Amino acid sequence: MSTYSIVWFRNDLRVHDHKPLTRAVTAGHPVIALYIFDPYDYSDLSYGFIKTGPHRAQFIQESLEDLRRNLAELGVPLLIRYKDPKNAFLEMSCDFTIDGVYLHEEIASEEHQTEGRVRKALPGVPFYVDHGHNLFPPEDLPFSTWDVPDTFSQFRKRIEKNGGAPPKAIAPPQAAVKAELPNKIEEGKIPDAAALGMEIERNKPRYHGGSTAAKQRLRDYIFTKDRLRVYKETRNGMLLEDDSSKFSPYLANGNLSPRVVYEQIQHYEKNYTKNKSTYMLYFELLWRDYFHLVHRKYGDRLFYRTGLNGLEIPWKTNEEHLQAWMDGRTGYPLVDAAMRELKQTGFMSNRARQNVASFFTKNLGLDWRIGAAWFESQLVDYDVSSNYGNWLYIAGVGNDAVSFRAFNVEKQAQDYDPDGDYLRYWLPELRELPVPWIFKPGEMGMIEQEQYGVQLGEDYPFPIVDLYESMREMKKAFEEASK
Ligand SMILES: Cc1cc2nc3c(=O)[nH]c(=O)nc-3n(C[C@H](O)[C@H](O)[C@H](O)COP(=O)(O)OP(=O)(O)OC[C@H]3O[C@@H](n4cnc5c(N)ncnc54)[C@H](O)[C@@H]3O)c2cc1C
């Protein structure tokens, strides 16, 4: 039987800055790349919705098409399998000898368990694991995983005191001798969202997966459109593509290495300008690293109802409220616009995410884990550590001991969308409403409803909870739980 090295791709769909690929190519044996669609990732969660929704499924499909092209140039075929990973590996081990499996480390326990089952099925086969999702590998940090500071600000200061520069990104490997597949082995078709049993709406702009698209976006945002220069001033915008970098789908799926983003920030600073905006983008990449480290430190506590601080909040169950939130029909325009954007595109700005998560936990008082799971299902940039980490903090069950904090979603809309453009874009039924009614349609009387052609309860819902009353109730619940 012929012998091959396998590079197991998961959330690292690129050929640049990919140590496992480079190591496998230089190890000497022909290299086969492998990506497995695990049916578990496309199953229904206990909350009644699918774990990976159509937008991310489509993004992954596009990323894999791009990866297959890029790997082919290196002489590496990409096999696609849609089955339990353990069985996929077992089948291959019957067809050829596996000399070693090369892969990037993942943090979450689900991936660890899957990997553990695969390792058990391949006794004697070495696994070569590298770090590759962050700016800083754990061994370069000035503290151990267990001592990761409990506030971001402490973390950032320690990193910056330590020099603040990550290792250099590595280039794609040189082309290897083309690996011919054993006779009966097929490469396998990449399933799209439809093949995975999902429908996808195509009427709104959305993000396209793949390293090629990622590098194009990187160049466009920083250099061609020159938007890094003003990132600090625009990043809270919710409507426009260039309000923020939109690197997250590429970073989350590994189409882009964060170290390549860092390098481009450096080039921009050297050749154009260095200002608060250029620093701020680096600062945000540090937030990403921080949430990954919090996940490493606390493990599965990231998914506990009581979070990292053990607060016993009496989270409510209310199917109607949950459905209204997911569908964008709460009667609060900022929440509704953002939730409809998420459903239609798989994306939502950071400002909007903070607001809808705060509304979910501090106004509706629903179990934060369900909100986080809906994001997991819908987001094209879903990243387990960033998603659950951010949700924990907004829900008030993170590891930072701060008093009760909640976003006033009406005021936030006025502050960050002063003309109501974002709201009108996503809520066509409110398109005729001027300021100030666009921010609080629920307060319109009969006269305004007639004047603007919006009948409350028919065209647009009445608010499903009282904004201030619901917030007071949750504040009390937090105070009780903290006693
Ligand atoms: C409730 C909630 C859930 C979130 N879930 C995710 C998620 O699943 N995946 C994800 O990548 N981000 C998540 N974020 C963080 C943030 O909202 C997105 O990274 C950001 O909106 C992506 O847009 P951008 O690339 O234009 O960001 P930019 O503002 O341009 O930031 C640049 C990059 O920095 C990183 N970043 C920025 N802010 C954060 C942050 N708060 N936490 C972690 N990384 C950050 C991202 O990788 C981002 O691409 C979440 C935030 C909240 C409040």
Coordinates of C-alpha atoms and ligand atoms in Angstrom, one line a residue:
M1 CA 0.0 0.0 0.0
S2 CA 1.2 3.5 -0.7
T3 CA 2.0 5.9 2.1
Y4 CA 0.6 9.4 2.6
S5 CA 0.7 12.2 5.1
I6 CA -2.7 13.7 5.8
V7 CA -3.4 17.4 6.6
W8 CA -6.7 17.6 8.4
F9 CA -8.3 21.0 7.7
R10 CA -11.0 22.3 10.1
N11 CA -11.3 26.0 10.9
D12 CA -8.1 26.8 9.0
L13 CA -9.2 26.9 5.3
R14 CA -6.1 28.5 3.8
V15 CA -2.6 27.5 2.5
H16 CA -0.7 30.6 3.9
D17 CA 0.6 30.7 7.4
H18 CA -0.4 27.0 7.8
K19 CA 2.4 25.2 9.7
P20 CA 0.8 21.7 9.5
L21 CA 0.6 21.9 5.7
T22 CA 4.2 23.2 5.4
R23 CA 5.4 20.5 7.8
A24 CA 3.6 17.8 5.9
V25 CA 4.9 18.9 2.5
T26 CA 8.5 19.0 3.8
A27 CA 8.2 15.6 5.6
G28 CA 8.7 13.7 2.3
H29 CA 5.7 11.5 1.7
P30 CA 3.0 12.5 -0.8
V31 CA 0.4 14.7 1.0
I32 CA -3.4 14.4 0.9
A33 CA -5.6 17.2 2.4
L34 CA -8.8 16.3 4.1
Y35 CA -11.9 18.2 5.1
I36 CA -14.8 16.3 6.8
F37 CA -18.4 17.6 7.0
D38 CA -19.4 16.1 10.3
P39 CA -23.2 15.3 10.2
Y40 CA -23.3 16.4 13.9
D41 CA -22.5 20.0 12.9
Y42 CA -25.5 20.0 10.6
S43 CA -28.0 18.5 13.1
D44 CA -30.7 20.2 15.1
L45 CA -29.7 21.6 18.5
S46 CA -31.9 20.8 21.4
Y47 CA -33.3 24.4 21.1
G48 CA -35.0 23.5 17.8
F49 CA -32.7 25.0 15.2
I50 CA -29.8 23.8 13.2
K51 CA -26.2 24.0 14.6
T52 CA -24.7 25.4 11.3
G53 CA -27.2 27.4 9.3
P54 CA -27.2 28.0 5.5
H55 CA -25.0 31.2 5.5
R56 CA -22.0 29.5 7.1
A57 CA -22.6 26.3 5.2
Q58 CA -22.4 28.3 2.0
F59 CA -19.4 30.2 3.2
I60 CA -17.6 27.0 4.0
Q61 CA -18.4 25.5 0.6
E62 CA -16.9 28.5 -1.1
S63 CA -13.9 28.4 1.1
L64 CA -13.3 24.8 0.3
E65 CA -13.6 25.4 -3.5
D66 CA -11.0 28.1 -3.2
L67 CA -8.8 25.8 -0.9
R68 CA -9.1 23.0 -3.4
R69 CA -7.8 25.2 -6.2
N70 CA -4.9 26.6 -4.1
L71 CA -3.9 23.1 -2.9
A72 CA -4.0 21.7 -6.4
E73 CA -1.3 24.3 -7.3
L74 CA 0.9 22.8 -4.6
G75 CA 0.2 19.2 -5.9
V76 CA -2.0 18.4 -2.9
P77 CA -5.5 16.9 -3.6
L78 CA -8.3 17.8 -1.2
L79 CA -10.6 15.0 -0.2
I80 CA -14.1 15.9 1.0
R81 CA -16.0 13.5 3.2
Y82 CA -19.5 13.9 4.7
K83 CA -19.6 11.4 7.6
D84 CA -18.4 10.7 11.1
P85 CA -14.8 11.8 11.1
K86 CA -13.7 8.6 12.8
N87 CA -15.2 6.5 10.0
A88 CA -13.7 8.8 7.3
F89 CA -10.2 8.1 8.8
L90 CA -10.9 4.4 9.3
E91 CA -11.9 4.0 5.6
M92 CA -8.8 5.8 4.4
S93 CA -6.6 3.7 6.6
C94 CA -7.9 0.7 4.7
D95 CA -7.0 2.2 1.4
F96 CA -3.5 3.5 2.1
T97 CA -0.9 3.8 4.9
I98 CA -1.2 7.0 6.9
D99 CA 2.3 8.2 7.8
G100 CA 1.1 11.0 10.0
V101 CA -1.8 13.4 10.6
Y102 CA -1.0 17.2 10.6
L103 CA -3.4 19.6 12.0
H104 CA -4.0 22.9 13.9
E105 CA -5.0 22.8 17.5
E106 CA -8.7 23.6 18.3
I107 CA -9.7 24.8 21.8
A108 CA -13.3 23.6 22.2
S109 CA -14.2 20.3 23.8
E110 CA -16.4 19.1 20.9
E111 CA -13.4 19.2 18.6
H112 CA -11.2 17.6 21.2
Q113 CA -13.6 14.7 21.6
T114 CA -13.9 14.1 17.9
E115 CA -10.1 14.2 17.5
G116 CA -9.8 11.8 20.5
R117 CA -12.1 9.3 18.7
V118 CA -10.0 9.6 15.5
R119 CA -6.7 9.1 17.3
K120 CA -8.1 6.0 19.0
A121 CA -9.2 4.6 15.7
L122 CA -5.6 5.1 14.3
P123 CA -3.3 3.5 16.9
G124 CA 0.3 4.1 16.2
V125 CA -0.3 7.0 13.7
P126 CA 1.5 10.1 15.0
F127 CA -0.5 13.4 15.2
Y128 CA 1.5 16.6 14.7
V129 CA -0.4 19.5 16.2
D130 CA 0.4 23.2 15.7
H131 CA -1.1 26.5 17.0
G132 CA -2.3 28.7 14.2
H133 CA -5.5 30.6 15.0
N134 CA -4.1 33.5 16.9
L135 CA -1.6 36.4 16.8
F136 CA 0.3 34.8 19.7
P137 CA 1.0 31.1 20.2
P138 CA 0.6 30.1 23.9
E139 CA 4.4 29.6 24.2
D140 CA 5.0 33.2 23.3
L141 CA 2.8 34.6 26.1
P142 CA 4.2 36.2 29.2
F143 CA 1.9 34.0 31.4
S144 CA 0.7 30.5 31.4
T145 CA -2.8 29.5 30.2
W146 CA -4.0 29.2 33.8
D147 CA -2.7 32.7 34.6
V148 CA -4.4 34.6 31.8
P149 CA -5.5 37.9 33.4
D150 CA -9.2 38.1 34.1
T151 CA -9.6 41.5 32.5
F152 CA -8.8 42.4 28.9
S153 CA -7.0 45.6 30.0
Q154 CA -4.5 43.6 32.2
F155 CA -4.1 41.1 29.3
R156 CA -3.4 43.9 26.8
K157 CA -0.9 45.6 29.1
R158 CA 1.1 42.4 29.7
I159 CA 1.2 41.6 26.0
E160 CA 2.4 45.1 25.1
K161 CA 5.0 45.1 27.9
N162 CA 6.3 41.9 26.4
G163 CA 6.8 43.6 23.0
G164 CA 3.4 43.3 21.5
A165 CA 4.6 41.8 18.1
P166 CA 3.5 38.3 17.1
P167 CA 5.7 35.9 15.1
K168 CA 5.8 36.4 11.4
A169 CA 3.3 34.7 9.1
I170 CA 4.8 31.9 7.1
A171 CA 4.4 31.7 3.3
P172 CA 2.6 28.8 1.5
P173 CA 4.9 25.8 1.1
Q174 CA 6.7 25.2 -2.2
A175 CA 4.8 22.9 -4.6
A176 CA 5.3 19.3 -3.7
V177 CA 5.4 16.3 -6.1
K178 CA 1.8 15.8 -7.1
A179 CA 0.2 13.1 -4.9
E180 CA -1.6 10.6 -7.2
L181 CA -4.6 9.2 -5.3
P182 CA -4.9 5.4 -4.9
N183 CA -7.2 3.9 -7.5
K184 CA -10.5 3.7 -5.8
I185 CA -10.2 6.9 -3.8
E186 CA -12.5 9.7 -5.0
E187 CA -11.8 13.4 -4.1
G188 CA -15.5 13.9 -3.2
K189 CA -17.9 16.7 -4.1
I190 CA -18.1 19.8 -1.9
P191 CA -21.7 19.9 -0.7
D192 CA -23.4 23.3 -0.8
A193 CA -26.1 24.5 1.6
A194 CA -28.8 22.9 -0.6
A195 CA -27.0 19.6 -0.6
L196 CA -26.9 19.8 3.2
G197 CA -30.7 20.2 3.2
M198 CA -30.9 24.0 3.7
E199 CA -32.4 26.9 1.8
I200 CA -30.6 30.1 1.3
E201 CA -32.1 33.5 0.4
R202 CA -30.1 35.3 -2.2
N203 CA -31.7 38.7 -2.2
K204 CA -29.2 40.5 0.0
P205 CA -25.5 41.1 -0.3
R206 CA -23.5 38.6 1.6
Y207 CA -19.9 37.5 2.2
H208 CA -18.1 35.0 -0.1
G209 CA -15.8 32.5 1.4
G210 CA -12.2 31.7 0.5
S211 CA -8.7 32.9 1.0
T212 CA -8.7 34.7 -2.4
A213 CA -11.8 36.7 -1.3
A214 CA -10.2 37.3 2.1
K215 CA -6.9 38.7 0.6
Q216 CA -8.9 40.9 -1.8
R217 CA -10.9 42.3 1.1
L218 CA -7.7 42.9 3.1
R219 CA -6.2 44.9 0.3
D220 CA -9.3 46.8 -0.5
Y221 CA -10.1 47.8 3.0
I222 CA -6.6 48.9 4.1
F223 CA -5.1 50.1 0.8
T224 CA -7.4 50.6 -2.1
K225 CA -10.2 52.2 -0.2
D226 CA -7.9 53.6 2.5
R227 CA -10.4 52.8 5.3
L228 CA -8.0 51.7 8.1
R229 CA -7.1 55.4 8.4
V230 CA -10.6 56.2 9.9
Y231 CA -11.5 52.8 11.4
K232 CA -11.8 54.2 14.9
E233 CA -14.3 56.8 13.8
T234 CA -16.4 54.5 11.6
R235 CA -16.3 51.1 13.3
N236 CA -19.5 51.6 15.2
G237 CA -21.5 52.1 12.0
M238 CA -24.0 49.4 11.3
L239 CA -25.0 49.8 7.7
L240 CA -22.1 50.2 5.4
E241 CA -19.7 47.5 4.2
D242 CA -16.6 49.7 5.0
D243 CA -17.8 50.9 8.4
S244 CA -15.5 48.1 9.8
S245 CA -13.1 45.7 8.3
K246 CA -15.4 42.7 7.8
F247 CA -12.4 40.4 8.3
S248 CA -14.3 38.3 10.8
P249 CA -15.8 35.7 8.5
Y250 CA -12.3 35.1 7.0
L251 CA -10.6 35.0 10.4
A252 CA -13.2 32.7 11.9
N253 CA -13.0 30.2 9.1
G254 CA -9.3 30.5 8.8
N255 CA -9.3 31.9 5.3
L256 CA -7.0 34.6 6.7
S257 CA -4.3 34.4 9.3
P258 CA -4.5 37.2 11.9
R259 CA -0.7 37.5 11.6
V260 CA -1.2 38.5 7.9
V261 CA -3.6 41.2 9.0
Y262 CA -1.1 42.4 11.6
E263 CA 1.6 42.6 8.9
Q264 CA -0.6 44.6 6.6
I265 CA -1.4 47.0 9.5
Q266 CA 2.4 47.4 10.0
H267 CA 3.0 48.0 6.3
Y268 CA 0.2 50.7 6.3
E269 CA 1.7 52.3 9.4
K270 CA 5.2 52.4 7.8
N271 CA 4.2 53.6 4.4
Y272 CA 1.1 55.8 5.0
T273 CA 0.1 56.7 8.5
K274 CA 0.1 55.5 12.0
N275 CA -2.7 56.8 14.1
K276 CA -5.4 55.8 16.7
S277 CA -7.3 53.9 14.0
T278 CA -4.4 51.7 13.0
Y279 CA -3.8 50.8 16.7
M280 CA -7.5 50.2 17.2
L281 CA -7.6 47.4 14.6
Y282 CA -4.7 45.7 16.3
F283 CA -6.5 46.2 19.6
E284 CA -9.5 44.4 18.3
L285 CA -7.4 41.5 17.1
L286 CA -6.1 41.3 20.7
W287 CA -9.7 41.0 21.9
R288 CA -10.0 38.0 19.6
D289 CA -6.9 36.4 21.1
Y290 CA -8.1 37.2 24.6
F291 CA -11.4 35.4 24.2
H292 CA -9.6 32.3 22.8
L293 CA -7.4 32.4 25.9
V294 CA -10.3 32.8 28.3
H295 CA -11.8 29.7 26.6
R296 CA -8.5 27.8 27.2
K297 CA -8.4 28.9 30.8
Y298 CA -12.1 28.1 31.7
G299 CA -12.8 25.3 29.2
D300 CA -16.5 24.2 29.2
R301 CA -17.4 26.8 31.9
L302 CA -17.8 29.1 28.9
F303 CA -21.1 27.2 28.2
Y304 CA -22.4 27.1 31.7
R305 CA -25.8 28.8 32.5
T306 CA -24.1 30.4 35.5
G307 CA -21.1 31.5 33.4
L308 CA -17.7 32.2 34.8
N309 CA -18.8 34.0 37.9
G310 CA -21.3 31.4 39.0
L311 CA -24.3 33.8 39.2
E312 CA -27.6 32.0 39.6
I313 CA -29.8 34.3 37.5
P314 CA -33.4 33.0 37.2
W315 CA -33.4 33.2 33.4
K316 CA -36.9 32.9 31.9
T317 CA -38.3 30.6 29.3
N318 CA -40.7 32.2 26.9
E319 CA -41.1 30.7 23.4
E320 CA -43.1 33.6 22.0
H321 CA -40.4 36.1 23.1
L322 CA -37.6 33.9 21.7
Q323 CA -39.3 33.6 18.4
A324 CA -40.0 37.3 18.2
W325 CA -36.4 38.0 18.8
M326 CA -35.1 35.5 16.3
D327 CA -37.5 36.8 13.6
G328 CA -36.9 40.5 14.3
R329 CA -40.4 41.2 15.5
T330 CA -39.9 42.6 19.0
G331 CA -41.3 46.1 18.4
Y332 CA -37.9 47.6 19.0
P333 CA -36.5 48.7 15.6
L334 CA -32.8 48.4 16.4
V335 CA -33.2 44.8 17.6
D336 CA -35.5 43.9 14.7
A337 CA -33.3 45.4 12.0
A338 CA -30.3 43.6 13.3
M339 CA -32.0 40.3 13.8
R340 CA -33.4 40.4 10.3
E341 CA -30.0 41.3 8.9
L342 CA -28.5 38.3 10.7
K343 CA -31.1 35.9 9.3
Q344 CA -30.8 37.3 5.8
T345 CA -27.0 37.7 5.5
G346 CA -25.4 35.8 8.4
F347 CA -23.7 39.0 9.6
M348 CA -24.4 41.8 12.1
S349 CA -22.1 44.6 13.2
N350 CA -20.5 44.6 16.7
R351 CA -22.6 47.5 17.9
A352 CA -25.8 45.7 16.8
R353 CA -24.6 42.4 18.4
Q354 CA -24.1 44.1 21.7
N355 CA -27.6 45.6 21.6
V356 CA -29.5 42.4 20.6
A357 CA -27.6 40.4 23.2
S358 CA -28.3 42.9 25.9
F359 CA -32.0 43.1 24.9
F360 CA -32.2 39.3 25.0
T361 CA -30.7 39.0 28.5
K362 CA -31.5 42.3 30.2
N363 CA -34.9 43.0 28.8
L364 CA -36.4 39.7 27.8
G365 CA -34.4 37.9 30.6
L366 CA -34.0 34.8 28.5
D367 CA -31.3 32.2 29.0
W368 CA -28.2 33.7 27.4
R369 CA -27.1 30.3 26.0
I370 CA -30.1 30.1 23.7
G371 CA -29.2 33.5 22.2
A372 CA -25.6 32.4 21.8
A373 CA -26.7 29.2 20.1
W374 CA -28.9 31.2 17.6
F375 CA -25.8 33.3 16.8
E376 CA -23.9 30.0 16.4
S377 CA -26.4 28.8 14.0
Q378 CA -26.7 31.9 11.9
L379 CA -23.3 33.8 11.9
V380 CA -21.1 33.4 9.0
D381 CA -18.2 34.4 11.3
Y382 CA -19.1 32.1 14.1
D383 CA -16.1 31.5 16.3
V384 CA -16.9 29.5 19.4
S385 CA -14.6 31.4 21.8
S386 CA -15.5 34.9 20.6
N387 CA -19.2 34.1 20.4
Y388 CA -19.7 32.5 23.8
G389 CA -17.1 34.8 25.4
N390 CA -18.9 38.0 24.2
W391 CA -22.3 36.6 25.2
L392 CA -21.1 35.8 28.7
Y393 CA -19.8 39.4 29.2
I394 CA -23.0 41.0 27.8
A395 CA -25.2 38.6 29.9
G396 CA -23.2 39.7 33.0
V397 CA -21.9 36.2 33.8
G398 CA -18.3 36.7 32.6
N399 CA -15.3 36.9 34.9
D400 CA -15.2 40.7 35.2
A401 CA -16.9 41.8 38.4
V402 CA -18.9 44.9 37.2
S403 CA -22.3 46.1 38.3
F404 CA -25.5 45.5 36.2
R405 CA -25.0 46.9 32.7
A406 CA -27.6 47.1 30.0
F407 CA -27.9 48.8 26.6
N408 CA -30.9 51.1 26.1
V409 CA -31.8 50.0 22.6
E410 CA -33.8 53.1 21.7
K411 CA -31.1 55.5 22.7
Q412 CA -28.4 53.4 21.0
A413 CA -30.3 53.6 17.8
Q414 CA -30.5 57.4 18.1
D415 CA -26.8 57.6 18.9
Y416 CA -25.4 55.2 16.3
D417 CA -28.0 55.6 13.5
P418 CA -29.1 59.2 14.0
D419 CA -31.0 59.4 10.7
G420 CA -32.5 55.9 11.0
D421 CA -31.0 54.7 7.7
Y422 CA -30.0 51.3 9.1
L423 CA -33.4 50.8 10.5
R424 CA -35.3 51.7 7.3
Y425 CA -33.0 49.5 5.2
W426 CA -33.9 46.3 7.1
L427 CA -37.5 47.2 8.1
P428 CA -39.3 48.0 4.9
E429 CA -42.6 48.4 6.7
L430 CA -41.2 51.4 8.6
R431 CA -39.6 53.1 5.5
E432 CA -41.9 56.1 5.6
L433 CA -41.3 56.9 9.3
P434 CA -39.3 60.1 9.9
V435 CA -37.2 60.8 13.0
P436 CA -38.2 60.5 15.8
W437 CA -40.9 57.9 15.1
I438 CA -38.5 55.5 13.4
F439 CA -36.8 55.0 16.8
K440 CA -40.1 54.4 18.8
P441 CA -42.9 53.4 16.4
G442 CA -44.7 51.8 19.4
E443 CA -45.5 55.3 20.8
M444 CA -47.2 56.5 17.6
G445 CA -50.9 57.5 18.1
M446 CA -53.7 56.9 15.7
I447 CA -52.9 60.1 13.8
E448 CA -49.2 59.2 13.1
Q449 CA -50.1 55.6 12.2
E450 CA -52.5 56.9 9.6
Q451 CA -50.2 59.5 8.3
Y452 CA -47.2 57.1 7.7
G453 CA -49.3 54.1 6.8
V454 CA -48.1 51.8 9.6
Q455 CA -50.8 50.1 11.7
L456 CA -49.3 48.9 14.9
G457 CA -50.1 45.3 15.7
E458 CA -50.7 44.6 12.0
D459 CA -47.8 46.0 10.0
Y460 CA -45.3 46.2 12.8
P461 CA -45.6 44.8 16.4
F462 CA -46.2 46.7 19.6
P463 CA -43.1 46.4 21.9
I464 CA -43.2 42.9 23.4
V465 CA -41.9 44.2 26.8
D466 CA -41.7 47.6 28.5
L467 CA -38.1 48.7 28.0
Y468 CA -37.5 50.3 31.5
E469 CA -39.8 48.0 33.5
S470 CA -38.1 44.9 32.1
M471 CA -34.6 46.3 32.7
R472 CA -35.5 47.1 36.4
E473 CA -36.8 43.6 36.9
M474 CA -33.6 42.1 35.6
K475 CA -31.5 44.5 37.6
K476 CA -33.3 43.3 40.8
A477 CA -32.6 39.7 39.8
F478 CA -28.9 40.4 39.4
E479 CA -28.8 42.2 42.8
E480 CA -30.5 39.2 44.5
A481 CA -28.2 36.7 42.8
S482 CA -25.1 38.7 43.8
K483 CA -26.0 38.9 47.6
Ligands
LIG1 C1 -22.8 38.9 21.4 C2 -21.6 38.9 20.5 C3 -21.2 37.8 19.7 C4 -20.1 37.8 18.9 N1 -19.8 36.6 18.2 C5 -18.7 36.6 17.4 C6 -18.3 35.5 16.7 O1 -18.9 34.4 16.7 N2 -17.2 35.6 15.9 C7 -16.4 36.7 15.8 O2 -15.5 36.7 15.0 N3 -16.8 37.8 16.5 C8 -17.8 37.8 17.3 N4 -18.2 38.9 18.0 C9 -17.2 40.1 18.0 C10 -17.5 41.2 16.9 O3 -18.8 41.5 17.0 C11 -17.2 40.7 15.5 O4 -15.9 40.2 15.5 C12 -17.2 41.9 14.6 O5 -18.5 42.5 14.6 C13 -16.8 41.5 13.2 O6 -16.9 42.6 12.3 P1 -15.5 43.1 11.6 O7 -14.7 42.1 11.1 O8 -15.9 44.2 10.7 O9 -14.9 43.7 13.0 P2 -13.8 44.9 13.1 O10 -14.3 45.9 14.0 O11 -13.2 45.3 11.9 O12 -12.6 44.1 14.0 C14 -11.5 43.4 13.4 C15 -11.4 42.0 13.9 O13 -11.2 42.0 15.3 C16 -11.9 40.9 15.9 N5 -12.8 41.4 16.9 C17 -13.4 42.7 16.9 N6 -14.2 42.8 18.0 C18 -14.1 41.6 18.7 C19 -14.7 41.1 19.9 N7 -15.5 41.9 20.6 N8 -14.5 39.9 20.2 C20 -13.6 39.1 19.5 N9 -13.0 39.5 18.4 C21 -13.3 40.8 18.0 C22 -12.6 40.2 14.8 O14 -11.8 39.1 14.4 C23 -12.7 41.2 13.7 O15 -12.8 40.7 12.4 C24 -19.3 38.9 18.8 C25 -19.7 40.1 19.6 C26 -20.8 40.1 20.4 C27 -21.2 41.3 21.1

